Structure formats: C-alpha cells, structure tokens
PDB file of C-alpha atoms and ligand atoms in Angstrom:
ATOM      1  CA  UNK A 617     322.207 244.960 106.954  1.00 95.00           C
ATOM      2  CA  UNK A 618     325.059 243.557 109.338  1.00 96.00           C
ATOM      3  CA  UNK A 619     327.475 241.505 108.254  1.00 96.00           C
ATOM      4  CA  UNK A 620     329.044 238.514 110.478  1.00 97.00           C
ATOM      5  CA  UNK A 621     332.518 237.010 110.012  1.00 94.00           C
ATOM      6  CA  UNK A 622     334.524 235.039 112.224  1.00 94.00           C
ATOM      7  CA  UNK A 623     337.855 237.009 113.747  1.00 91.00           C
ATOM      8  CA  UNK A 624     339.963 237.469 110.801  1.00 94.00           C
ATOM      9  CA  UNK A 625     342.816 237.711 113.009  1.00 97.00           C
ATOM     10  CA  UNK A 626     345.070 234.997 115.303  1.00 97.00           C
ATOM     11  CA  UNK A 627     345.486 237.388 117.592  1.00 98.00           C
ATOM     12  CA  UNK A 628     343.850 240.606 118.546  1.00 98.00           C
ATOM     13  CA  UNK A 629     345.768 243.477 120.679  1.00 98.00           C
ATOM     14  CA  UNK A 630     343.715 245.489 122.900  1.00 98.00           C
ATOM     15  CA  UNK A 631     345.779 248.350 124.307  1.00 98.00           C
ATOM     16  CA  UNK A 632     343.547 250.625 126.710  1.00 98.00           C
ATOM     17  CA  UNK A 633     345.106 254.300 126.294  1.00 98.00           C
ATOM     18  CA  UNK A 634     342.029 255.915 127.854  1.00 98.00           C
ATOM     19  CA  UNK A 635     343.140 259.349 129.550  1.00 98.00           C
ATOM     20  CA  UNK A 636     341.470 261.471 132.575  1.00 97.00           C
ATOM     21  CA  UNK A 637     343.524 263.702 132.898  1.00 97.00           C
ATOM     22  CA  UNK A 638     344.152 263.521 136.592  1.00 94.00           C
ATOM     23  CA  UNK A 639     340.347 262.820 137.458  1.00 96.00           C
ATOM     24  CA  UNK A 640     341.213 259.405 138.527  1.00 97.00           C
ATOM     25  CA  UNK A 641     343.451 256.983 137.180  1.00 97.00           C
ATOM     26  CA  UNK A 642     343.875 255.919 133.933  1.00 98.00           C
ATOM     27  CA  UNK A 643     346.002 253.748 131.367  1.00 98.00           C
ATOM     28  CA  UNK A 644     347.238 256.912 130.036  1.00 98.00           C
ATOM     29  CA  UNK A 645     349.127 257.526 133.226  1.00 97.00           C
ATOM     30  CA  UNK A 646     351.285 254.604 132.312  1.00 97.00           C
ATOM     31  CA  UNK A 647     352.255 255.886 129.029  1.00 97.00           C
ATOM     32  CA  UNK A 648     350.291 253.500 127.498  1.00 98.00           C
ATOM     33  CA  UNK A 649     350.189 254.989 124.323  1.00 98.00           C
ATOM     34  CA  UNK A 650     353.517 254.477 124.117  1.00 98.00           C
ATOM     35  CA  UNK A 651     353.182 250.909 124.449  1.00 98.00           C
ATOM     36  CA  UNK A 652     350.773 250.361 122.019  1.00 98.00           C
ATOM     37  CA  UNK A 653     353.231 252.510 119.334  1.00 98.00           C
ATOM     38  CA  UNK A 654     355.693 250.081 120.873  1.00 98.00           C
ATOM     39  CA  UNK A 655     353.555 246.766 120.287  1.00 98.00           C
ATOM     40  CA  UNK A 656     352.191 248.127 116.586  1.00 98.00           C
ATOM     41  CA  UNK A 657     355.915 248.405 115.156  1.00 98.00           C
ATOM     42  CA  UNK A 658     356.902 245.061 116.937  1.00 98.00           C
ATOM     43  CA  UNK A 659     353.967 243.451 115.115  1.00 98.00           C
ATOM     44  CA  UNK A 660     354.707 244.663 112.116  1.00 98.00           C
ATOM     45  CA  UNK A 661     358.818 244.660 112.367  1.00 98.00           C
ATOM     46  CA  UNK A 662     357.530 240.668 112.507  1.00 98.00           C
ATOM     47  CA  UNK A 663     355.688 240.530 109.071  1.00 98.00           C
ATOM     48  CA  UNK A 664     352.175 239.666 111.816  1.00 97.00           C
ATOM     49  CA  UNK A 665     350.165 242.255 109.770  1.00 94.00           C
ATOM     50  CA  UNK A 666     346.794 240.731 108.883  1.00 95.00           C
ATOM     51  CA  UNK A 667     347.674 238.245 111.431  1.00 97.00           C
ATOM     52  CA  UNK A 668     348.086 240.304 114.270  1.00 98.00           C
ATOM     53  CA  UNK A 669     346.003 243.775 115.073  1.00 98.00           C
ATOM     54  CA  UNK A 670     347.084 246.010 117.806  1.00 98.00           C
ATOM     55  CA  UNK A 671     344.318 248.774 118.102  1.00 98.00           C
ATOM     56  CA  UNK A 672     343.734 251.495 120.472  1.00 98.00           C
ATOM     57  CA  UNK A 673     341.183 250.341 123.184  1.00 98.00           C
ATOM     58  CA  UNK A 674     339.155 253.136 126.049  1.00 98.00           C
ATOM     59  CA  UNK A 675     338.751 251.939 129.355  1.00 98.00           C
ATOM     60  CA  UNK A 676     338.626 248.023 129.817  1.00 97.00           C
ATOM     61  CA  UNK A 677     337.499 248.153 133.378  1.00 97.00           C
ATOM     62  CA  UNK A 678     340.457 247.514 135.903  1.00 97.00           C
ATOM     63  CA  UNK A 679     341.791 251.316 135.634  1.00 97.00           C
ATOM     64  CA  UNK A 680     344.115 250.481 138.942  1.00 97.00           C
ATOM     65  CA  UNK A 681     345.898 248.227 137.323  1.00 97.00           C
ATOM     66  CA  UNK A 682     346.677 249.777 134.312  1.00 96.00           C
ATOM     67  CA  UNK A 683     347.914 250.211 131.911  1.00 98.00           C
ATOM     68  CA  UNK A 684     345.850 247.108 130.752  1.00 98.00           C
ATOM     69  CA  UNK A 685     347.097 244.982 127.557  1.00 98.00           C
ATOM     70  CA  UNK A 686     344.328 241.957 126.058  1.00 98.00           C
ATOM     71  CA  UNK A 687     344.832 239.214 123.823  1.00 98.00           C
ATOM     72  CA  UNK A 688     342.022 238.255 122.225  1.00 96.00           C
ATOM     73  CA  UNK A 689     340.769 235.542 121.650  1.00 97.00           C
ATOM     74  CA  UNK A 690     343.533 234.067 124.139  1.00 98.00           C
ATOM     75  CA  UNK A 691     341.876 235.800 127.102  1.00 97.00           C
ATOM     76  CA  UNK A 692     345.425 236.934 128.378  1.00 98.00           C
ATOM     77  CA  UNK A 693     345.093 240.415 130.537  1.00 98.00           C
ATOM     78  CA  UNK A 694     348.652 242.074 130.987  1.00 98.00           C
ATOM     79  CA  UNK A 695     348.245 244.930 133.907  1.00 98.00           C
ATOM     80  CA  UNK A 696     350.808 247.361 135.153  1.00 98.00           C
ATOM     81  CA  UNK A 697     352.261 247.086 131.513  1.00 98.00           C
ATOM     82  CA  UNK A 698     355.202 249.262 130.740  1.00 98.00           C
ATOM     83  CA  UNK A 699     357.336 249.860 127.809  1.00 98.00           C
ATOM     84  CA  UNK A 700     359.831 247.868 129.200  1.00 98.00           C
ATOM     85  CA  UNK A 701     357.625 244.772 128.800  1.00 98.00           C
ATOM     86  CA  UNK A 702     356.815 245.253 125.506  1.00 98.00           C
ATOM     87  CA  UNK A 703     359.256 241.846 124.835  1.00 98.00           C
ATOM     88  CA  UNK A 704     357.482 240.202 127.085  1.00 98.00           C
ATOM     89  CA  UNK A 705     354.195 240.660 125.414  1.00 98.00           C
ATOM     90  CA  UNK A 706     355.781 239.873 121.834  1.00 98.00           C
ATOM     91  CA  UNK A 707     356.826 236.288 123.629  1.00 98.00           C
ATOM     92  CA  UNK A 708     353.758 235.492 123.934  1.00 98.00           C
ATOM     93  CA  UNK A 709     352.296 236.374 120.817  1.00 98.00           C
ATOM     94  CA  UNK A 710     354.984 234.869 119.375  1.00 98.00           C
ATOM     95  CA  UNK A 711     353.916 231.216 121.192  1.00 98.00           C
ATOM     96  CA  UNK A 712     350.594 232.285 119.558  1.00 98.00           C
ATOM     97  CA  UNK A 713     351.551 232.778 116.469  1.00 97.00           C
ATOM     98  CA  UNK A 714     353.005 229.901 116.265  1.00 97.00           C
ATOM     99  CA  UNK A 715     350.365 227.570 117.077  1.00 89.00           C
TER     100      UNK A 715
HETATM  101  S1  FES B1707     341.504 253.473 132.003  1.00 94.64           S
HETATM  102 FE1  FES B1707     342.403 251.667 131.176  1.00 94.64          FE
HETATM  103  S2  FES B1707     341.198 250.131 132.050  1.00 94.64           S
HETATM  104 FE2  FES B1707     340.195 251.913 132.688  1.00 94.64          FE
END
C-alpha cells in the first residue's frame, strides 16, 4: 500500500550525473559527479542534513546544457554547472534555507 507524505525536505538537490560514454552528450562530461560530491559535503559541512538532500539524478532532459543542477521545490535549473560554481549554488540554498 503506498504511502504519501509531503517533501520532508526545504530543499531538494537534483544533480544529473548520467554518462554515455561518448554516444552523445551527457552531464557526466562535465564532471558532474564531481559536483554533486562537491554540493553533498557543502550541505553537510553546513549542518543542512535532513534539511537539505543532494541525490544523484539520470538524465533531466536538456543534455546540451549540462551538467544540469535542480532545486526542488524552488524550480531553479543551474546548466553548464562546474565545480567552480559549486559557491554559487550553496548561495542560493543558503537564501533558501533561510526563508
Ligand atoms: S544527461 Fe544530464 S540532462 Fe541529460
């Protein structure tokens, strides 16, 4: 029997680290996995655990532009992300945090 909650979190992290090896393009190109080890010790370097989840997402759709980085429920889409704006990103869950 399914259960339904409400988010549990403030903020949800959707880093897409999807991989074709070549195929075609893909977040993984970008080192995106890198970013989202990047992000997940941010968050929790902040004491956002249970506030803030940062999980591993496949392919969110806009593979040109990635890598790809969602807020959720903000509805904020980073593209081109790189490891360098990993601060960037923390700003703004920061602002959300603190709401
Ligand atoms: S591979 Fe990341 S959005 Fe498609």
């Amino acid at each position: 029997m399914i259960e339904e909650k409400t988010l549990p979190y403030i903020c949800h992290v959707f880093v897409c680290t999807n991989d074709r090896h070549g195929e075609r393009k893909s977040c993984a190109d970008g080192n995106s996995s890198s970013v989202l080890s990047l992000l997940k010790d941010a968050i929790a370097e902040q004491g956002w655990k249970g506030r803030v989840r940062v999980s591993q997402s496949g392919c969110l759709g806009l593979c040109m532009k990635g890598p790809n980085v969602l807020l959720y429920p903000q509805k904020i889409w980073f593209s081109s992300v790189a490891e360098s704006d990993v601060p960037d990103i923390m700003k703004k869950i920061e602002l959300i945090v603190a709401e």
